[in-house]
């Protein structure tokens, strides 16, 4: 063997057996430890068969190649040439920006109102009694409201030229906010310049991705847009069905118990309306408050249709049921119905409302409400506070209309007796929504001929989550006298019997 | 990069000169600004600690006793910035005014005895404050004159509210008159108006695009455009601010590769840009955007909230400024709040588009229509701008605005301030950078009877806080000179900087 090492071995006697000498040398090698392992390897190398060596050599070379070759990416297997890209760009055809609307589309043309939309309205050239504008307290053409708006116009001009943060806050806005808070007996109120944007900005300000919102199925479109903007988990419960809501809440409670750490940071909300615009009935607020404390969820109440209508002083559904307003976390309403102005407001405790001043999108990033509209709203509040009897009168008229419209052939009246905006739906649907709408439109046109202004309730058919059935909207206002109601009711009954026989 | 992109092949040298500048933040200033925020954050944590242990009186509003075991409505950290940084300089925003927001205004005087947690109105009025904050570009915020008279007549005739939606009983004759006038003003076939500018974007973009469409939106687009794009459920891709190479790359990649993962072709591609960006003062590079849009068959949505009435020789906006054809822009959107002294927004375009929107826009079906006196103000002011009222008032105001803009920008540049944006834009952002300067600048200018707007995080990047001036045609040379002289004080603010920061962090 080959000797490596630093030990000098005794000279081999020529007369000794070479094999024996080798063995002695090997044993000396092995006893000396690891330094001699290479010797063994080289020994094995010489002793191995040829094919084994060749195979191992090929394997080593293959490993080295794999180590140094580029990583293999799946989508780079197709790399388009420039010409192919140009061809794709040439070939691509977009859809038209707006799909063409057919000429005989039912709602292509709006009904034209000439002059003010007041109790006697000139619709498509005919003077009619107004049974379709949400003018519940008749304040749309009230002289005092107009005068105050004029005074404000003469002082401030029309527009505010800025958002609330940048010199768009007028003393009128601050006054309106404090008056609304005082009226509703809440701590603070915040006003928006657009009714639709009120609840649609309020919901995403509090509820973020990961939070859970329980909503009634009949919630209006602005609530749906607010829910969509919030990116939270939305759970719908059947309309006004407290058992269904409790079932959902119980399921959520079980989920929370499985994961208590996550449950401590997930906020839960219930969003309901006081009087629903789509079904004209009222939400069961006392049961909701019970559920709130039992399952620890917050309540957001949308009162656009019930503000200025329900309750002894017009404070809405909380006064109607005698619920403490502090139990509701946020009340939102628009000022475009009973208050006969433009815009909306939210009220509640300062702890809740103040947050919207920095995170309500429709508040921070939009110009503020024109001061003359705010002044009109303040005057409307003055009138509401001075004369609380108007709410009782309104509710009496609603009950009267409700009773009078019972028994119309082919049409059923949907809503509560004290709701001012009722729906007349077809008792038997013809099967297709378009033909139903056509029938109802014919009834509306018939009434228009006889000087009664009604309207079809309109929805975005493809966008609504739970599309309500087609209906005619009948609105009761305080300005309608007995004769007007009599005429309208007989007109509707006549139309129904003629068209729907 | 090889010259295969469309933009590089086109020669832009003969087009209108485009003078925009966004100077880089100087390094020393950036370092000092970060240091300032660092000190404020440390003090913020310290004060939160003291408030928690009741050593310092806590004025933050609290949850109800009965609801203490509910999940907290706000995370403590979300409000850290509000509690500790915003509150200290809160008196610079939400300043109430009690007069017309014209060139000079009257502010309600308010004081705070507890470091801005609550404000009290003293009952006095600060009179004749020069208004550099309201968006009053053509000076139509006035309570006398033709516009006010017409609005008064309209209020007497129509009242203030409408009480119904556009598609039910809220379509008044005054709305139709206004929409025809707007279409004529813009040079498009047809237009539609809405009651709120913010809602115009957030309710109409979802009606135009949906799933399977692509929205290419500028980095610095307004919150309403971002919200509209999100609500539409389309895919959104963002390109660098006013950077046409970035936009072209996105367009090419989108068409060539199609939708993510399925590679199906996109149904529509919508490019969303603004005319003037209000935080930067920059003007969109419209000729290049239109060239790109035509080449790649995309649709263009132009939001002219600030530029309508304020740019262009005839006041018709950024399309007029560049001398382009309004029919090239598919959707021209704008607001009436800024140059017309009213409220609301509009969308103009081809007749098919507007007819489609009349039946599918969320606003037309669910939101109350515009108030009649506001519509009348729009009609009167637009007629004045177009010169149809028989006077030269409109042309005078347009000229005055562009003169004021050029003068103001030139003077500020000469004084050595860092001004962002295009030389022709009436929105002038002046950089402040340091957090203490935001509060100091706003307060010092108010002491000298000048009302300015200061903006910080989160509306701008954290080290780029700025003061923003909005030039108006109603400003006179004297007013602008007054504002300029007091800018010299900005230099002395650098010396006062450390003293002020000490005051800020004071107990």
PDB file of C-alpha atoms in Angstrom, chain B residues 92-349:
ATOM      1  CA  UNK B  92     -56.903  74.603  12.024  1.00  0.00           C
ATOM      2  CA  UNK B  93     -59.839  72.677  10.577  1.00  0.00           C
ATOM      3  CA  UNK B  94     -63.601  72.912  10.735  1.00  0.00           C
ATOM      4  CA  UNK B  95     -63.426  76.651  11.292  1.00  0.00           C
ATOM      5  CA  UNK B  96     -67.033  77.907  11.249  1.00  0.00           C
ATOM      6  CA  UNK B  97     -67.811  80.851   9.021  1.00  0.00           C
ATOM      7  CA  UNK B  98     -70.810  83.122   9.121  1.00  0.00           C
ATOM      8  CA  UNK B  99     -70.800  84.919   5.804  1.00  0.00           C
ATOM      9  CA  UNK B 100     -70.544  84.245   2.091  1.00  0.00           C
ATOM     10  CA  UNK B 101     -67.413  82.135   1.391  1.00  0.00           C
ATOM     11  CA  UNK B 102     -66.155  84.758  -1.051  1.00  0.00           C
ATOM     12  CA  UNK B 103     -62.764  86.395  -1.330  1.00  0.00           C
ATOM     13  CA  UNK B 104     -63.147  87.738   2.185  1.00  0.00           C
ATOM     14  CA  UNK B 105     -65.164  85.997   4.858  1.00  0.00           C
ATOM     15  CA  UNK B 106     -66.167  86.347   8.504  1.00  0.00           C
ATOM     16  CA  UNK B 107     -65.091  83.614  10.876  1.00  0.00           C
ATOM     17  CA  UNK B 108     -66.796  82.694  14.111  1.00  0.00           C
ATOM     18  CA  UNK B 109     -64.266  83.226  16.857  1.00  0.00           C
ATOM     19  CA  UNK B 110     -63.721  80.168  18.999  1.00  0.00           C
ATOM     20  CA  UNK B 111     -61.378  79.424  21.859  1.00  0.00           C
ATOM     21  CA  UNK B 112     -60.366  76.259  23.606  1.00  0.00           C
ATOM     22  CA  UNK B 113     -59.425  76.083  27.250  1.00  0.00           C
ATOM     23  CA  UNK B 114     -58.432  72.456  27.234  1.00  0.00           C
ATOM     24  CA  UNK B 115     -56.023  72.080  24.318  1.00  0.00           C
ATOM     25  CA  UNK B 116     -58.624  71.658  21.586  1.00  0.00           C
ATOM     26  CA  UNK B 117     -60.734  68.955  23.209  1.00  0.00           C
ATOM     27  CA  UNK B 118     -63.722  71.309  23.326  1.00  0.00           C
ATOM     28  CA  UNK B 119     -64.350  74.660  21.684  1.00  0.00           C
ATOM     29  CA  UNK B 120     -66.378  77.592  22.869  1.00  0.00           C
ATOM     30  CA  UNK B 121     -67.751  80.324  20.688  1.00  0.00           C
ATOM     31  CA  UNK B 122     -66.901  83.669  22.251  1.00  0.00           C
ATOM     32  CA  UNK B 123     -69.778  85.337  20.392  1.00  0.00           C
ATOM     33  CA  UNK B 124     -67.446  87.588  18.459  1.00  0.00           C
ATOM     34  CA  UNK B 125     -66.825  87.465  14.734  1.00  0.00           C
ATOM     35  CA  UNK B 126     -63.433  87.816  13.069  1.00  0.00           C
ATOM     36  CA  UNK B 127     -64.259  90.023  10.133  1.00  0.00           C
ATOM     37  CA  UNK B 128     -62.768  90.301   6.669  1.00  0.00           C
ATOM     38  CA  UNK B 129     -60.492  87.281   6.707  1.00  0.00           C
ATOM     39  CA  UNK B 130     -58.902  86.713   3.296  1.00  0.00           C
ATOM     40  CA  UNK B 131     -60.191  83.376   2.110  1.00  0.00           C
ATOM     41  CA  UNK B 132     -57.518  81.195   0.544  1.00  0.00           C
ATOM     42  CA  UNK B 133     -59.279  77.942   1.306  1.00  0.00           C
ATOM     43  CA  UNK B 134     -62.704  77.846  -0.329  1.00  0.00           C
ATOM     44  CA  UNK B 135     -63.087  76.413  -3.800  1.00  0.00           C
ATOM     45  CA  UNK B 136     -64.400  79.623  -5.242  1.00  0.00           C
ATOM     46  CA  UNK B 137     -62.450  79.735  -8.493  1.00  0.00           C
ATOM     47  CA  UNK B 138     -64.693  82.058 -10.479  1.00  0.00           C
ATOM     48  CA  UNK B 139     -66.030  84.030  -7.576  1.00  0.00           C
ATOM     49  CA  UNK B 140     -69.638  82.839  -7.871  1.00  0.00           C
ATOM     50  CA  UNK B 141     -69.968  82.486  -4.112  1.00  0.00           C
ATOM     51  CA  UNK B 142     -71.905  85.699  -3.683  1.00  0.00           C
ATOM     52  CA  UNK B 143     -75.220  86.753  -2.235  1.00  0.00           C
ATOM     53  CA  UNK B 144     -75.878  89.674  -4.586  1.00  0.00           C
ATOM     54  CA  UNK B 145     -75.983  89.838  -8.336  1.00  0.00           C
ATOM     55  CA  UNK B 146     -77.710  87.996 -11.140  1.00  0.00           C
ATOM     56  CA  UNK B 147     -77.174  84.526  -9.691  1.00  0.00           C
ATOM     57  CA  UNK B 148     -78.613  85.381  -6.312  1.00  0.00           C
ATOM     58  CA  UNK B 149     -81.620  87.142  -7.834  1.00  0.00           C
ATOM     59  CA  UNK B 150     -82.435  84.176 -10.044  1.00  0.00           C
ATOM     60  CA  UNK B 151     -82.050  81.784  -7.123  1.00  0.00           C
ATOM     61  CA  UNK B 152     -84.422  83.934  -5.046  1.00  0.00           C
ATOM     62  CA  UNK B 153     -87.050  83.799  -7.797  1.00  0.00           C
ATOM     63  CA  UNK B 154     -86.628  80.092  -8.079  1.00  0.00           C
ATOM     64  CA  UNK B 155     -87.036  79.541  -4.326  1.00  0.00           C
ATOM     65  CA  UNK B 156     -90.236  81.569  -4.327  1.00  0.00           C
ATOM     66  CA  UNK B 157     -91.591  79.536  -7.227  1.00  0.00           C
ATOM     67  CA  UNK B 158     -90.441  76.000  -6.427  1.00  0.00           C
ATOM     68  CA  UNK B 159     -89.609  75.887  -2.756  1.00  0.00           C
ATOM     69  CA  UNK B 160     -86.549  74.186  -1.446  1.00  0.00           C
ATOM     70  CA  UNK B 161     -87.140  70.443  -1.347  1.00  0.00           C
ATOM     71  CA  UNK B 162     -88.289  67.977  -3.974  1.00  0.00           C
ATOM     72  CA  UNK B 163     -89.499  64.951  -2.041  1.00  0.00           C
ATOM     73  CA  UNK B 164     -89.080  62.297  -4.687  1.00  0.00           C
ATOM     74  CA  UNK B 165     -86.512  60.588  -6.829  1.00  0.00           C
ATOM     75  CA  UNK B 166     -85.679  61.538 -10.404  1.00  0.00           C
ATOM     76  CA  UNK B 167     -87.478  58.598 -11.943  1.00  0.00           C
ATOM     77  CA  UNK B 168     -90.629  58.967  -9.873  1.00  0.00           C
ATOM     78  CA  UNK B 169     -91.927  62.459  -9.296  1.00  0.00           C
ATOM     79  CA  UNK B 170     -88.730  64.425  -8.855  1.00  0.00           C
ATOM     80  CA  UNK B 171     -88.007  65.324 -12.460  1.00  0.00           C
ATOM     81  CA  UNK B 172     -88.749  69.036 -12.600  1.00  0.00           C
ATOM     82  CA  UNK B 173     -88.624  71.180 -15.726  1.00  0.00           C
ATOM     83  CA  UNK B 174     -85.758  73.151 -14.236  1.00  0.00           C
ATOM     84  CA  UNK B 175     -83.679  69.965 -14.084  1.00  0.00           C
ATOM     85  CA  UNK B 176     -84.197  69.283 -17.763  1.00  0.00           C
ATOM     86  CA  UNK B 177     -83.324  72.889 -18.667  1.00  0.00           C
ATOM     87  CA  UNK B 178     -80.156  72.678 -16.601  1.00  0.00           C
ATOM     88  CA  UNK B 179     -79.088  69.389 -18.150  1.00  0.00           C
ATOM     89  CA  UNK B 180     -79.505  70.706 -21.671  1.00  0.00           C
ATOM     90  CA  UNK B 181     -77.458  73.756 -20.775  1.00  0.00           C
ATOM     91  CA  UNK B 182     -74.693  71.625 -19.249  1.00  0.00           C
ATOM     92  CA  UNK B 183     -74.545  69.494 -22.393  1.00  0.00           C
ATOM     93  CA  UNK B 184     -74.207  72.625 -24.508  1.00  0.00           C
ATOM     94  CA  UNK B 185     -71.546  74.047 -22.200  1.00  0.00           C
ATOM     95  CA  UNK B 186     -69.420  70.920 -22.358  1.00  0.00           C
ATOM     96  CA  UNK B 187     -69.913  70.316 -26.061  1.00  0.00           C
ATOM     97  CA  UNK B 188     -71.364  66.821 -25.627  1.00  0.00           C
ATOM     98  CA  UNK B 189     -74.601  65.267 -26.813  1.00  0.00           C
ATOM     99  CA  UNK B 190     -76.364  64.901 -23.508  1.00  0.00           C
ATOM    100  CA  UNK B 191     -75.810  65.189 -19.794  1.00  0.00           C
ATOM    101  CA  UNK B 192     -77.367  64.275 -16.472  1.00  0.00           C
ATOM    102  CA  UNK B 193     -77.056  66.022 -13.129  1.00  0.00           C
ATOM    103  CA  UNK B 194     -77.054  64.609  -9.598  1.00  0.00           C
ATOM    104  CA  UNK B 195     -77.488  66.123  -6.173  1.00  0.00           C
ATOM    105  CA  UNK B 196     -74.017  65.430  -4.741  1.00  0.00           C
ATOM    106  CA  UNK B 197     -70.617  65.432  -6.439  1.00  0.00           C
ATOM    107  CA  UNK B 198     -69.233  62.616  -4.308  1.00  0.00           C
ATOM    108  CA  UNK B 199     -72.266  60.476  -5.009  1.00  0.00           C
ATOM    109  CA  UNK B 200     -72.006  61.119  -8.753  1.00  0.00           C
ATOM    110  CA  UNK B 201     -68.829  59.055  -8.772  1.00  0.00           C
ATOM    111  CA  UNK B 202     -69.770  56.464  -6.212  1.00  0.00           C
ATOM    112  CA  UNK B 203     -73.135  55.740  -7.813  1.00  0.00           C
ATOM    113  CA  UNK B 204     -72.358  55.853 -11.518  1.00  0.00           C
ATOM    114  CA  UNK B 205     -69.106  53.971 -11.866  1.00  0.00           C
ATOM    115  CA  UNK B 206     -70.832  50.816 -10.563  1.00  0.00           C
ATOM    116  CA  UNK B 207     -73.561  51.324 -13.157  1.00  0.00           C
ATOM    117  CA  UNK B 208     -71.013  51.430 -15.967  1.00  0.00           C
ATOM    118  CA  UNK B 209     -68.587  48.656 -15.069  1.00  0.00           C
ATOM    119  CA  UNK B 210     -68.998  45.397 -13.241  1.00  0.00           C
ATOM    120  CA  UNK B 211     -67.354  42.032 -12.808  1.00  0.00           C
ATOM    121  CA  UNK B 212     -65.012  41.195 -15.641  1.00  0.00           C
ATOM    122  CA  UNK B 213     -64.135  44.811 -16.327  1.00  0.00           C
ATOM    123  CA  UNK B 214     -60.880  46.557 -15.552  1.00  0.00           C
ATOM    124  CA  UNK B 215     -60.477  49.979 -14.012  1.00  0.00           C
ATOM    125  CA  UNK B 216     -57.110  51.703 -14.381  1.00  0.00           C
ATOM    126  CA  UNK B 217     -57.049  54.441 -11.818  1.00  0.00           C
ATOM    127  CA  UNK B 218     -54.453  57.078 -11.036  1.00  0.00           C
ATOM    128  CA  UNK B 219     -52.535  56.747  -7.786  1.00  0.00           C
ATOM    129  CA  UNK B 220     -53.880  59.986  -6.347  1.00  0.00           C
ATOM    130  CA  UNK B 221     -57.531  59.724  -7.313  1.00  0.00           C
ATOM    131  CA  UNK B 222     -60.157  61.153  -5.005  1.00  0.00           C
ATOM    132  CA  UNK B 223     -61.898  59.016  -2.397  1.00  0.00           C
ATOM    133  CA  UNK B 224     -65.176  59.115  -4.350  1.00  0.00           C
ATOM    134  CA  UNK B 225     -63.520  57.581  -7.434  1.00  0.00           C
ATOM    135  CA  UNK B 226     -61.898  54.897  -5.313  1.00  0.00           C
ATOM    136  CA  UNK B 227     -65.199  54.116  -3.606  1.00  0.00           C
ATOM    137  CA  UNK B 228     -67.059  53.976  -6.921  1.00  0.00           C
ATOM    138  CA  UNK B 229     -64.435  51.645  -8.359  1.00  0.00           C
ATOM    139  CA  UNK B 230     -64.624  49.378  -5.306  1.00  0.00           C
ATOM    140  CA  UNK B 231     -68.409  49.250  -5.301  1.00  0.00           C
ATOM    141  CA  UNK B 232     -68.430  48.240  -8.948  1.00  0.00           C
ATOM    142  CA  UNK B 233     -66.714  44.891  -8.186  1.00  0.00           C
ATOM    143  CA  UNK B 234     -64.346  45.377 -11.151  1.00  0.00           C
ATOM    144  CA  UNK B 235     -60.641  44.668 -10.965  1.00  0.00           C
ATOM    145  CA  UNK B 236     -58.705  47.809 -10.101  1.00  0.00           C
ATOM    146  CA  UNK B 237     -55.117  48.477 -11.124  1.00  0.00           C
ATOM    147  CA  UNK B 238     -53.305  51.630 -10.130  1.00  0.00           C
ATOM    148  CA  UNK B 239     -50.790  53.486 -12.279  1.00  0.00           C
ATOM    149  CA  UNK B 240     -48.244  56.003 -11.059  1.00  0.00           C
ATOM    150  CA  UNK B 241     -49.492  59.544 -10.761  1.00  0.00           C
ATOM    151  CA  UNK B 242     -49.786  61.168 -14.199  1.00  0.00           C
ATOM    152  CA  UNK B 243     -47.223  58.709 -15.544  1.00  0.00           C
ATOM    153  CA  UNK B 244     -48.173  57.736 -19.075  1.00  0.00           C
ATOM    154  CA  UNK B 245     -45.526  55.019 -19.423  1.00  0.00           C
ATOM    155  CA  UNK B 246     -46.936  53.267 -16.392  1.00  0.00           C
ATOM    156  CA  UNK B 247     -50.452  53.552 -17.834  1.00  0.00           C
ATOM    157  CA  UNK B 248     -49.418  52.207 -21.201  1.00  0.00           C
ATOM    158  CA  UNK B 249     -47.642  49.261 -19.653  1.00  0.00           C
ATOM    159  CA  UNK B 250     -50.747  48.390 -17.650  1.00  0.00           C
ATOM    160  CA  UNK B 251     -52.934  48.670 -20.744  1.00  0.00           C
ATOM    161  CA  UNK B 252     -50.706  46.410 -22.813  1.00  0.00           C
ATOM    162  CA  UNK B 253     -50.399  43.820 -20.074  1.00  0.00           C
ATOM    163  CA  UNK B 254     -54.131  43.863 -19.493  1.00  0.00           C
ATOM    164  CA  UNK B 255     -55.111  43.299 -23.105  1.00  0.00           C
ATOM    165  CA  UNK B 256     -52.404  40.748 -23.822  1.00  0.00           C
ATOM    166  CA  UNK B 257     -52.857  38.630 -20.702  1.00  0.00           C
ATOM    167  CA  UNK B 258     -56.562  39.125 -20.082  1.00  0.00           C
ATOM    168  CA  UNK B 259     -58.233  38.525 -16.736  1.00  0.00           C
ATOM    169  CA  UNK B 260     -56.053  37.058 -13.970  1.00  0.00           C
ATOM    170  CA  UNK B 261     -55.902  33.284 -13.932  1.00  0.00           C
ATOM    171  CA  UNK B 262     -58.623  32.604 -16.506  1.00  0.00           C
ATOM    172  CA  UNK B 263     -57.005  34.763 -19.218  1.00  0.00           C
ATOM    173  CA  UNK B 264     -60.420  35.576 -20.648  1.00  0.00           C
ATOM    174  CA  UNK B 265     -60.468  38.936 -22.406  1.00  0.00           C
ATOM    175  CA  UNK B 266     -61.644  41.910 -20.389  1.00  0.00           C
ATOM    176  CA  UNK B 267     -65.157  43.134 -21.107  1.00  0.00           C
ATOM    177  CA  UNK B 268     -64.221  46.805 -20.860  1.00  0.00           C
ATOM    178  CA  UNK B 269     -61.264  48.816 -19.724  1.00  0.00           C
ATOM    179  CA  UNK B 270     -61.983  52.143 -18.051  1.00  0.00           C
ATOM    180  CA  UNK B 271     -59.231  54.695 -17.406  1.00  0.00           C
ATOM    181  CA  UNK B 272     -60.158  56.980 -14.513  1.00  0.00           C
ATOM    182  CA  UNK B 273     -58.295  60.271 -14.181  1.00  0.00           C
ATOM    183  CA  UNK B 274     -58.974  63.693 -12.742  1.00  0.00           C
ATOM    184  CA  UNK B 275     -58.636  67.076 -14.455  1.00  0.00           C
ATOM    185  CA  UNK B 276     -56.791  68.827 -11.632  1.00  0.00           C
ATOM    186  CA  UNK B 277     -55.612  66.807  -8.667  1.00  0.00           C
ATOM    187  CA  UNK B 278     -56.508  68.873  -5.652  1.00  0.00           C
ATOM    188  CA  UNK B 279     -53.680  67.807  -3.357  1.00  0.00           C
ATOM    189  CA  UNK B 280     -50.908  68.089  -5.919  1.00  0.00           C
ATOM    190  CA  UNK B 281     -52.108  70.878  -8.174  1.00  0.00           C
ATOM    191  CA  UNK B 282     -51.147  68.818 -11.197  1.00  0.00           C
ATOM    192  CA  UNK B 283     -53.088  68.696 -14.461  1.00  0.00           C
ATOM    193  CA  UNK B 284     -53.662  65.397 -16.213  1.00  0.00           C
ATOM    194  CA  UNK B 285     -51.716  64.823 -19.424  1.00  0.00           C
ATOM    195  CA  UNK B 286     -54.882  64.673 -21.452  1.00  0.00           C
ATOM    196  CA  UNK B 287     -53.543  64.532 -25.038  1.00  0.00           C
ATOM    197  CA  UNK B 288     -51.457  61.492 -24.177  1.00  0.00           C
ATOM    198  CA  UNK B 289     -54.260  59.785 -22.286  1.00  0.00           C
ATOM    199  CA  UNK B 290     -56.634  60.276 -25.219  1.00  0.00           C
ATOM    200  CA  UNK B 291     -54.046  58.978 -27.677  1.00  0.00           C
ATOM    201  CA  UNK B 292     -53.538  55.891 -25.511  1.00  0.00           C
ATOM    202  CA  UNK B 293     -57.234  55.355 -25.098  1.00  0.00           C
ATOM    203  CA  UNK B 294     -57.832  55.451 -28.829  1.00  0.00           C
ATOM    204  CA  UNK B 295     -54.961  53.122 -29.570  1.00  0.00           C
ATOM    205  CA  UNK B 296     -55.941  50.506 -26.995  1.00  0.00           C
ATOM    206  CA  UNK B 297     -59.730  50.904 -27.300  1.00  0.00           C
ATOM    207  CA  UNK B 298     -60.246  51.753 -23.658  1.00  0.00           C
ATOM    208  CA  UNK B 299     -62.859  54.166 -22.245  1.00  0.00           C
ATOM    209  CA  UNK B 300     -61.944  57.363 -20.481  1.00  0.00           C
ATOM    210  CA  UNK B 301     -63.636  58.706 -17.356  1.00  0.00           C
ATOM    211  CA  UNK B 302     -62.509  62.243 -16.671  1.00  0.00           C
ATOM    212  CA  UNK B 303     -63.373  63.765 -13.294  1.00  0.00           C
ATOM    213  CA  UNK B 304     -63.259  67.523 -13.703  1.00  0.00           C
ATOM    214  CA  UNK B 305     -64.255  68.435 -10.174  1.00  0.00           C
ATOM    215  CA  UNK B 306     -61.681  71.186  -9.855  1.00  0.00           C
ATOM    216  CA  UNK B 307     -60.894  71.972 -13.478  1.00  0.00           C
ATOM    217  CA  UNK B 308     -64.335  72.732 -14.915  1.00  0.00           C
ATOM    218  CA  UNK B 309     -64.733  76.485 -15.104  1.00  0.00           C
ATOM    219  CA  UNK B 310     -61.213  77.037 -13.825  1.00  0.00           C
ATOM    220  CA  UNK B 311     -59.083  75.991 -16.799  1.00  0.00           C
ATOM    221  CA  UNK B 312     -59.218  76.816 -20.421  1.00  0.00           C
ATOM    222  CA  UNK B 313     -59.708  80.065 -22.325  1.00  0.00           C
ATOM    223  CA  UNK B 314     -63.496  79.593 -22.291  1.00  0.00           C
ATOM    224  CA  UNK B 315     -63.689  77.937 -18.914  1.00  0.00           C
ATOM    225  CA  UNK B 316     -64.790  74.603 -20.380  1.00  0.00           C
ATOM    226  CA  UNK B 317     -62.235  72.656 -18.372  1.00  0.00           C
ATOM    227  CA  UNK B 318     -59.156  70.637 -19.144  1.00  0.00           C
ATOM    228  CA  UNK B 319     -60.421  69.609 -22.600  1.00  0.00           C
ATOM    229  CA  UNK B 320     -60.648  73.283 -23.510  1.00  0.00           C
ATOM    230  CA  UNK B 321     -57.245  73.959 -21.937  1.00  0.00           C
ATOM    231  CA  UNK B 322     -55.555  71.500 -24.280  1.00  0.00           C
ATOM    232  CA  UNK B 323     -57.760  72.418 -27.239  1.00  0.00           C
ATOM    233  CA  UNK B 324     -59.064  68.871 -27.698  1.00  0.00           C
ATOM    234  CA  UNK B 325     -62.415  67.531 -28.839  1.00  0.00           C
ATOM    235  CA  UNK B 326     -64.873  66.838 -25.982  1.00  0.00           C
ATOM    236  CA  UNK B 327     -66.281  63.917 -27.926  1.00  0.00           C
ATOM    237  CA  UNK B 328     -63.005  62.067 -27.388  1.00  0.00           C
ATOM    238  CA  UNK B 329     -63.689  61.765 -23.686  1.00  0.00           C
ATOM    239  CA  UNK B 330     -66.274  59.029 -23.176  1.00  0.00           C
ATOM    240  CA  UNK B 331     -67.507  60.125 -19.772  1.00  0.00           C
ATOM    241  CA  UNK B 332     -67.021  63.718 -18.709  1.00  0.00           C
ATOM    242  CA  UNK B 333     -67.827  64.075 -15.048  1.00  0.00           C
ATOM    243  CA  UNK B 334     -67.631  67.186 -12.931  1.00  0.00           C
ATOM    244  CA  UNK B 335     -69.059  68.982  -9.951  1.00  0.00           C
ATOM    245  CA  UNK B 336     -70.920  72.246  -9.594  1.00  0.00           C
ATOM    246  CA  UNK B 337     -69.569  72.989  -6.129  1.00  0.00           C
ATOM    247  CA  UNK B 338     -66.325  74.630  -7.098  1.00  0.00           C
ATOM    248  CA  UNK B 339     -66.600  77.007 -10.015  1.00  0.00           C
ATOM    249  CA  UNK B 340     -70.379  77.463 -10.119  1.00  0.00           C
ATOM    250  CA  UNK B 341     -71.050  78.211  -6.469  1.00  0.00           C
ATOM    251  CA  UNK B 342     -73.773  75.568  -6.232  1.00  0.00           C
ATOM    252  CA  UNK B 343     -73.782  71.896  -5.239  1.00  0.00           C
ATOM    253  CA  UNK B 344     -74.019  68.625  -7.080  1.00  0.00           C
ATOM    254  CA  UNK B 345     -72.364  66.828  -9.966  1.00  0.00           C
ATOM    255  CA  UNK B 346     -72.963  65.951 -13.597  1.00  0.00           C
ATOM    256  CA  UNK B 347     -71.997  63.382 -16.175  1.00  0.00           C
ATOM    257  CA  UNK B 348     -71.847  64.253 -19.860  1.00  0.00           C
ATOM    258  CA  UNK B 349     -71.385  62.042 -22.876  1.00  0.00           C
TER     259      UNK B 349
END
